[in-house]
Short mmCIF file of C-alpha atoms and ligand atoms in Angstrom, two decimals:
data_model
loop_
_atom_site.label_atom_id
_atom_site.label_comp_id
_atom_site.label_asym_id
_atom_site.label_seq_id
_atom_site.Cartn_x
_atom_site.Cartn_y
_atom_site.Cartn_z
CA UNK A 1 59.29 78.03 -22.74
CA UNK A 2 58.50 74.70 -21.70
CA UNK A 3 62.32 73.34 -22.92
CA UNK A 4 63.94 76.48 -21.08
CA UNK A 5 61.91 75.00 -17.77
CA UNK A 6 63.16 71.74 -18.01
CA UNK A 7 67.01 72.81 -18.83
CA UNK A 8 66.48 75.39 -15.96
CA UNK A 9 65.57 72.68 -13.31
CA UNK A 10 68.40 70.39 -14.58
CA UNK A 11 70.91 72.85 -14.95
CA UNK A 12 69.80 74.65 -11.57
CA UNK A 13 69.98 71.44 -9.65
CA UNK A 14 73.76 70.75 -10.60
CA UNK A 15 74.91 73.98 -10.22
CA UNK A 16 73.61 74.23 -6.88
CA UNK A 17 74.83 70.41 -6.20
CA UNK A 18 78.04 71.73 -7.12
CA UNK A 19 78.33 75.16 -4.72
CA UNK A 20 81.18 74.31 -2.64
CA UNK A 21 80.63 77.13 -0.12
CA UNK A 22 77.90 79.40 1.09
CA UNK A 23 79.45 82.14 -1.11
CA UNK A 24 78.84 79.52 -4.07
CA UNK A 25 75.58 79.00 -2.95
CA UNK A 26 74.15 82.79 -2.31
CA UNK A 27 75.92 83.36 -6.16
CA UNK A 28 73.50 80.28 -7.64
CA UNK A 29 70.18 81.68 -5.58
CA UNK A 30 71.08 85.17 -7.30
CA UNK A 31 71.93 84.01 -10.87
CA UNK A 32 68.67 81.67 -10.59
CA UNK A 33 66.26 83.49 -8.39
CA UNK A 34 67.62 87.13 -7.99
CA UNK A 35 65.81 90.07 -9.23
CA UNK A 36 67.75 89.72 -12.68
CA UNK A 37 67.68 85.76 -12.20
CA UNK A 38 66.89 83.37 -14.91
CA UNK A 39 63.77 82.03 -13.22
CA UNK A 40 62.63 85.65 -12.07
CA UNK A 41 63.20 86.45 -16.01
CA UNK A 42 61.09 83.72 -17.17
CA UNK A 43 58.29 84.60 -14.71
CA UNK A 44 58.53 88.31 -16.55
CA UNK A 45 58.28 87.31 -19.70
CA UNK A 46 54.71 85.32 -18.87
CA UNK A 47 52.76 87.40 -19.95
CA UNK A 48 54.19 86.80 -23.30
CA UNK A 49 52.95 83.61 -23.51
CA UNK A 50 49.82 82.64 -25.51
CA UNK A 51 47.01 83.09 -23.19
CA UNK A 52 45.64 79.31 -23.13
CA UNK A 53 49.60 77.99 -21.94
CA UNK A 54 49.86 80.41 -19.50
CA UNK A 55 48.33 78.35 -16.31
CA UNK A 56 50.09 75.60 -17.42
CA UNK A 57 53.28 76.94 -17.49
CA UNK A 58 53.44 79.39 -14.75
CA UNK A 59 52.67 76.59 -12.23
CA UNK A 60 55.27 74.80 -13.50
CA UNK A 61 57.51 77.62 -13.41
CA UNK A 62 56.20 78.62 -9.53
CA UNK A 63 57.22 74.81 -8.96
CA UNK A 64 60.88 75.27 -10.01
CA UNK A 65 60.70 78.08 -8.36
CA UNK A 66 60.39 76.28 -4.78
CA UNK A 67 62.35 73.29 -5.50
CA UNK A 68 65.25 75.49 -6.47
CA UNK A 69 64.65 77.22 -3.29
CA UNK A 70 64.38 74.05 -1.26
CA UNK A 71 67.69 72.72 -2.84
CA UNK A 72 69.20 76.06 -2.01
CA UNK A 73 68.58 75.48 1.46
CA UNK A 74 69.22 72.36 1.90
CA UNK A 75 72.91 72.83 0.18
CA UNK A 76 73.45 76.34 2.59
CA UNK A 77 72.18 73.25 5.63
CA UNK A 78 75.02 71.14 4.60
CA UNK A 79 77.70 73.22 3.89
CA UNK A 80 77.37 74.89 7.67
CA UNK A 81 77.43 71.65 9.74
CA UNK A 82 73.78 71.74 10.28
CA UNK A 83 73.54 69.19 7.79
CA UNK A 84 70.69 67.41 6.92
CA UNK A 85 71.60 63.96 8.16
CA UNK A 86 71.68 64.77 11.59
CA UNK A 87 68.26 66.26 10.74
CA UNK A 88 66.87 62.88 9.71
CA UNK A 89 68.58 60.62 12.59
CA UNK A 90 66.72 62.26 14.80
CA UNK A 91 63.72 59.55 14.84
CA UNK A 92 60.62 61.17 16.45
CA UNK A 93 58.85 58.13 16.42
CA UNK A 94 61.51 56.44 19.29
CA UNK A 95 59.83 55.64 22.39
CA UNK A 96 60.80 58.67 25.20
CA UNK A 97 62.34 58.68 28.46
CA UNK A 98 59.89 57.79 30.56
CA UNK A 99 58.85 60.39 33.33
CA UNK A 100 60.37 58.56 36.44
CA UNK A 101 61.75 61.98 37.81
CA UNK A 102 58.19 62.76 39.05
CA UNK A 103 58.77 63.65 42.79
CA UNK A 104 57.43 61.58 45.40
CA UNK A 105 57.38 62.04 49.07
CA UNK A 106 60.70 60.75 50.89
CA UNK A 107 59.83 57.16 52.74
CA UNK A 108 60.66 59.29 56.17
CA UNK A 109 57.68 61.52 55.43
CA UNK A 110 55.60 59.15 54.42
CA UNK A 111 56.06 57.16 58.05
CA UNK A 112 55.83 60.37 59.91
CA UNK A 113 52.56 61.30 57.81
CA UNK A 114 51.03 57.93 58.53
CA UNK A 115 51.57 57.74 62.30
CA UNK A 116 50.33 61.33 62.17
CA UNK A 117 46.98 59.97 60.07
CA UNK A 118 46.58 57.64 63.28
CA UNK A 119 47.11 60.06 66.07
CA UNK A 120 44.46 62.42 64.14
CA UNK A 121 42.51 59.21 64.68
CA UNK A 122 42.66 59.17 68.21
CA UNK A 123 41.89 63.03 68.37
CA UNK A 124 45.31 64.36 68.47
CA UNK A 125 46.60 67.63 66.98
CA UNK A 126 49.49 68.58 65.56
CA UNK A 127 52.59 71.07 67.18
CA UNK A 128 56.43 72.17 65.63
CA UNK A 129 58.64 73.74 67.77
CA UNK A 130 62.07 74.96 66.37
CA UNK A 131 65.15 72.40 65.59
CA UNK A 132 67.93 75.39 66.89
CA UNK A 133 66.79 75.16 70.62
CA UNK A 134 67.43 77.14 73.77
CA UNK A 135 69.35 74.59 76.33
CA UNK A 136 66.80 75.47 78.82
CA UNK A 137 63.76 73.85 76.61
CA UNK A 138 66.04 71.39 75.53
CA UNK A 139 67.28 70.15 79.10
CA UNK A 140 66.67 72.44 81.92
CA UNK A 141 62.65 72.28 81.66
CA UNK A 142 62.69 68.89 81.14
CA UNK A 143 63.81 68.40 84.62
CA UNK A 144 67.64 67.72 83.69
CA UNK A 145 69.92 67.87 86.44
CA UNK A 146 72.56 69.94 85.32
CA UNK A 147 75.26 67.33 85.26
CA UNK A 148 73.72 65.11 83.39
CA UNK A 149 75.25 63.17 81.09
CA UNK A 150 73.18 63.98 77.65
CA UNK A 151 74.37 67.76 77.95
CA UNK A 152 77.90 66.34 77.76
CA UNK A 153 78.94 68.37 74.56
CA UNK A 154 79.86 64.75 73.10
CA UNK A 155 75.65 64.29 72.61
CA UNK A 156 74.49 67.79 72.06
CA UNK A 157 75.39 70.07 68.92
CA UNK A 158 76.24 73.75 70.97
CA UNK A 159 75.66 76.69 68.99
CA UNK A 160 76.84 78.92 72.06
CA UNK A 161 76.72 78.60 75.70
CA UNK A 162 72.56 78.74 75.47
CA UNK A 163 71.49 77.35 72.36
CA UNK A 164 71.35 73.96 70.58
CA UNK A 165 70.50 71.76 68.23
CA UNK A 166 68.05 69.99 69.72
CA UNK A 167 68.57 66.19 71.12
CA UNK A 168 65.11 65.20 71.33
CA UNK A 169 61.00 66.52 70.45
CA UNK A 170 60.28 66.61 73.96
CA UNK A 171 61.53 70.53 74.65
CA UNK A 172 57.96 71.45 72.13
CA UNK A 173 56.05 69.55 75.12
CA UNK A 174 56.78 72.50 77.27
CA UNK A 175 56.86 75.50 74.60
CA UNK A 176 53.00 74.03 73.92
CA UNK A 177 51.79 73.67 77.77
CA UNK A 178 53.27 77.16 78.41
CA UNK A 179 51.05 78.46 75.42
CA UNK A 180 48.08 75.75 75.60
CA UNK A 181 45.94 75.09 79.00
CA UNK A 182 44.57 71.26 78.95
CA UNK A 183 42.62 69.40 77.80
CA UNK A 184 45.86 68.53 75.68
CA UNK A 185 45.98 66.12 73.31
CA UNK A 186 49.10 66.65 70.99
CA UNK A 187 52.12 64.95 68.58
CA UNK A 188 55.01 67.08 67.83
CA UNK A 189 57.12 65.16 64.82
CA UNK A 190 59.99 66.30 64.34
CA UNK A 191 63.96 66.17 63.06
CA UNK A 192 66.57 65.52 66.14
CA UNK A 193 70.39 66.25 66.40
CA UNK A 194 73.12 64.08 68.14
CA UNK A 195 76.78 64.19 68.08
CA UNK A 196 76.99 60.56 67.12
CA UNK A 197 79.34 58.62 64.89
CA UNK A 198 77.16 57.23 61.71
CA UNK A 199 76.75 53.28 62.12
CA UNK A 200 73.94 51.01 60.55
CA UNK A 201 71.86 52.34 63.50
CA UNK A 202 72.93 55.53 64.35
CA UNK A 203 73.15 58.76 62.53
CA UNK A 204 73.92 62.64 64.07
CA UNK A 205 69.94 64.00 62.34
CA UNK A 206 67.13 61.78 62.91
CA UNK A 207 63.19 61.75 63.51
CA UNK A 208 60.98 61.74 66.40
CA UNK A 209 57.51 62.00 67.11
CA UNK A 210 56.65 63.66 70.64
CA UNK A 211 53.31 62.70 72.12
CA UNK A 212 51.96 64.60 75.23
CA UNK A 213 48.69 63.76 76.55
CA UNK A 214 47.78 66.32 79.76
CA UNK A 215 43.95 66.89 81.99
CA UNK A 216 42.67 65.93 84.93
CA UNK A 217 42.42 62.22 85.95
CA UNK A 218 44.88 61.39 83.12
CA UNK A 219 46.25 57.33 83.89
CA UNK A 220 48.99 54.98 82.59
CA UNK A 221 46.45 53.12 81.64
CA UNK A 222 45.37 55.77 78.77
CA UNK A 223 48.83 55.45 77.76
CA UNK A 224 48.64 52.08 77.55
CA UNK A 225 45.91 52.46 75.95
CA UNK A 226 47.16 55.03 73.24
CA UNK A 227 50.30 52.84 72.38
CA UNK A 228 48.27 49.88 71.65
CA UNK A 229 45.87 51.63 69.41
CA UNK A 230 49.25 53.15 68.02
CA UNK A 231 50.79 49.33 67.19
CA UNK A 232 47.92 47.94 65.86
CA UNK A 233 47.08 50.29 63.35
CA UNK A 234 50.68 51.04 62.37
CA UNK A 235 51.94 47.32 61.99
CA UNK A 236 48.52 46.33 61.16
CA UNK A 237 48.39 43.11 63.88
CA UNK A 238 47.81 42.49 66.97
CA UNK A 239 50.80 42.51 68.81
CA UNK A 240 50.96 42.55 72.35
CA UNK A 241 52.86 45.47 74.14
CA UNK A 242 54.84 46.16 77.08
CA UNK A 243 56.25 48.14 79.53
CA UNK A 244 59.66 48.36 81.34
CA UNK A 245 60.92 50.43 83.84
CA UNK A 246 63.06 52.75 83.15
CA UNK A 247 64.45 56.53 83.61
CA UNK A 248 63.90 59.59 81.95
CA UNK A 249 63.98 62.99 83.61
CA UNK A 250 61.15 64.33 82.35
CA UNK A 251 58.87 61.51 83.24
CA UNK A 252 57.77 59.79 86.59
CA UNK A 253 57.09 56.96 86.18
CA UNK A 254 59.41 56.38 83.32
CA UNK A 255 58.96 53.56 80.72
CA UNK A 256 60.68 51.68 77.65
CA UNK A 257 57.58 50.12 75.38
CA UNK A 258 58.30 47.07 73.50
CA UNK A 259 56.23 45.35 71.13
CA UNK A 260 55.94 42.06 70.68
CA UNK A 261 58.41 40.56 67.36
CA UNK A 262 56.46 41.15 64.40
CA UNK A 263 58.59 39.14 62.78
CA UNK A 264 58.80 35.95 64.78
CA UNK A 265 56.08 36.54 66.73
CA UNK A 266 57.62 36.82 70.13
CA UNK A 267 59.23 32.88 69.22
CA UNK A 268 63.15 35.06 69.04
CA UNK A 269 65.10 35.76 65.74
CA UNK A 270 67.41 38.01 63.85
CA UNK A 271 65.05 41.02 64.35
CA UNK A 272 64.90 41.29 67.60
CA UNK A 273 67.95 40.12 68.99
CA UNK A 274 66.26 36.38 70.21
CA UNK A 275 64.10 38.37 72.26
CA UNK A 276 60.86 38.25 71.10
CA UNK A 277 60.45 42.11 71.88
CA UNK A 278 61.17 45.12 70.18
CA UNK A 279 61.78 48.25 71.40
CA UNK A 280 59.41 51.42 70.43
CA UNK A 281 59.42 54.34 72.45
CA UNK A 282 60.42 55.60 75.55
CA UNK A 283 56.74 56.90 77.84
CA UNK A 284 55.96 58.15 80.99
CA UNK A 285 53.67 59.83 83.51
CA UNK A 286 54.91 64.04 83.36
CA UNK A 287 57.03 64.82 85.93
CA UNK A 288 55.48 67.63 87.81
CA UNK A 289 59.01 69.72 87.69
CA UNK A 290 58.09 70.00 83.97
CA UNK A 291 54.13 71.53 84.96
CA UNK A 292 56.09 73.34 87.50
CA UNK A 293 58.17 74.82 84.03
CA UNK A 294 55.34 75.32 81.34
CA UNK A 295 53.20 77.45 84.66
CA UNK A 296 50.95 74.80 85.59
CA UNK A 297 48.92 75.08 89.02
CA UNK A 298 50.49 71.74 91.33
CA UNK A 299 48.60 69.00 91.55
CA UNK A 300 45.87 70.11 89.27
CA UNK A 301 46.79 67.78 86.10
CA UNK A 302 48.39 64.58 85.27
CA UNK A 303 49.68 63.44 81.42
CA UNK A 304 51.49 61.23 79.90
CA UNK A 305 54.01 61.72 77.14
CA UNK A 306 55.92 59.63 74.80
CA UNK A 307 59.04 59.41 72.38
CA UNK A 308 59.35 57.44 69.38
CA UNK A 309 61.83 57.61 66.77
CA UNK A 310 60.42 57.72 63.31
CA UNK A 311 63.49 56.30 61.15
CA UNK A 312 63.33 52.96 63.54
CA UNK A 313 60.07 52.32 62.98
CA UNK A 314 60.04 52.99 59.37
CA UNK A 315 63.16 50.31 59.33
CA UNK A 316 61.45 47.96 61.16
CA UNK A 317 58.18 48.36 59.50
CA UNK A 318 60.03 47.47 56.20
CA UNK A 319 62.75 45.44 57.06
CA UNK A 320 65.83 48.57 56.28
CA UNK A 321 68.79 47.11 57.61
CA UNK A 322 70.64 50.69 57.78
CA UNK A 323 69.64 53.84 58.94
CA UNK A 324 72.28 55.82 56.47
CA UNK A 325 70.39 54.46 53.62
CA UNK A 326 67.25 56.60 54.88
CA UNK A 327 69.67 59.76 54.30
CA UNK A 328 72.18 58.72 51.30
CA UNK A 329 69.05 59.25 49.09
CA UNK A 330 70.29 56.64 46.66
CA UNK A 331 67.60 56.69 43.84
CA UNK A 332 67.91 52.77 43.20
CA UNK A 333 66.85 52.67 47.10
CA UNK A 334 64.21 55.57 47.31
CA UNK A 335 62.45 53.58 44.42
CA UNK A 336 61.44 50.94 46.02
CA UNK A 337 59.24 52.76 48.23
CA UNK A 338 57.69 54.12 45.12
CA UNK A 339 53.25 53.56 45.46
CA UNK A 340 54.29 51.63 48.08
CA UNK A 341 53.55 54.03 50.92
N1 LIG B 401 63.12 62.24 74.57
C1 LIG B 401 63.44 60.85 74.81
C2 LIG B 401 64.64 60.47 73.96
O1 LIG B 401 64.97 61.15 73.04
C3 LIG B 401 62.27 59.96 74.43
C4 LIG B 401 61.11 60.12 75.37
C5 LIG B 401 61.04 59.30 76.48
C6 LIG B 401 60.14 61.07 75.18
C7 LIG B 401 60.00 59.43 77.37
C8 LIG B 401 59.09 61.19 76.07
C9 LIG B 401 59.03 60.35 77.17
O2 LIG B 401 58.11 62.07 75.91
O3 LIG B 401 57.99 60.48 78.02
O4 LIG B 401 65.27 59.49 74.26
#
């Protein structure tokens, strides 16, 4: 039996070498291992061996048994495309791609989360108000005369006759006093919409963050206050402030802050125009037209409120030259912001 073995396994292993199609090879598996198959016939006629050879030689007959198998399937493999080569050059052992499309929060966020963190600081809450806006939140209750130039349909995105996109956070000042009595202490951050041409500083969406600070006895001075607290924990230095008149509707009196160059210091470069200054946010004392709208009692409270947008002070907090790279979301920029915020 032993001979028969060893012809079977060299025999076996040319015929199947030499199955030229899957027909070829399903007729070797049969005339080998089939019910009537040479090997299957062999395995029968076991028990007709002396009882001391049998182990012996059925393992080695179970082994021909799987290594015809295996070189059946490995022949079938080949002959249908699915050959084996492409099988091995596929090297498990090659170091992966590594996991860099793990999400991380956009460098936008990340600025209006952090001047959040500090406004939570200072005992602020939190307010949203909705970014398709009534014209009379948007304008009219901010004490807008109604020819003024902002509601010139060149600035403002029109849905109809009485709704907008809104231009500015400061229409959720007066949605949250008509809800809220004071004390108030409150930052509503928030994307803005302006009919403007893209340029390295302007782009038609954008970010603010709306402060509004309302109760009795409220001063400039606490707003003064507020934006220097703001500054120095943002930018992390000292820099002096200021304040320069200016006009908003909704504010009396009105105010431009500027902070001091971090940059040069206040000494004048590239940054800030060979000023020395920057500009932050627009401020002001609340106009009492815009109690008079959210249902205050006159004369009982004074605020302040301020304006600040978000992508300017993320570009100058890290030196981004363009404001359309803060919306191309170009991975090769995003990066870069990557642990660092
Ligand atoms: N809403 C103004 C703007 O978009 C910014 C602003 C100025 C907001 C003064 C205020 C403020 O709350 O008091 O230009």
């Amino acid at each position: 039996m032993k001979e028969t073995i060893d012809r079977l396994r060299s025999e076996g292993s040319e015929r199947i070498k030499a199955a030229a199609t899957a027909a070829d090879v399903e007729a070797v598996r049969v005339a080998l291992l089939g019910r009537k198959g040479e090997v299957t016939l062999l395995l029968r006629a076991l028990k007709d061996v002396a009882a001391d050879d049998r182990p012996a030689m059925g393992s080695e007959l179970n082994r021909l048994k799987v290594d015809l198998g295996d070189l059946l399937s490995v022949r079938d493999l080949e002959l249908s495309g699915g050959s084996r080569g492409d099988a091995e050059s596929f090297d498990l052992t090659l170091p992966g791609t590594s996991p860099s499309a793990v999400g991380t929060n956009h460098p936008l966020v990340s600025v209006l989360e952090s001047i959040c963190d500090i406004f939570y600081g200072m005992g602020f809450s939190r307010g949203d108000g909705p970014e398709v806006e009534l014209d009379y939140y948007n304008f009219t209750a901010l004490n807008f005369p109604d020819d003024h130039p902002a509601r010139d349909i060149q600035d403002t995105f029109y849905i109809d006759k009485k709704v907008c996109l809104r231009t500015q956070t400061s229409p959720v000042q007066v949605r949250y006093m008509e809800r809220i009595e004071p004390p108030i202490a409150c930052v509503f951050p928030g994307r803005v919409y302006r009919n403007e041409t893209a340029d390295a500083s302007h782009s038609a969406e954008f970010f603010q963050i709306e402060g509004l600070v309302v109760d009795e006895n409220i001063s400039m001075a606490d707003l003064k206050n507020t934006v220097d607290t703001f500054v120095k924990n943002f930018f992390g230095a000292d820099e002096p402030t200021r304040f320069r008149p200016h006009y908003f509707p909704f504010t009396e009196p009105s105010v431009e802050v500027d902070m001091q160059c971090m940059v040069c210091r206040g000494k004048g470069c590239g940054v800030c125009g060979q000023t020395g200054w920057l500009e932050i946010m627009g401020a002001g004392m609340v106009h009492p037209n815009v109690f008079k709208a959210a249902g205050y009692p006159e004369d009982k409270y004074t605020g302040f409120a301020f304006g600040m947008g978000i992508d300017r002070i993320a570009m100058l907090k890290y030196g981004v030259g363009d404001i359309r790279l803060l919306y191309e979301n170009d991975l090769r920029f995003l990066n870069q912001f990557r642990g660092v915020l």
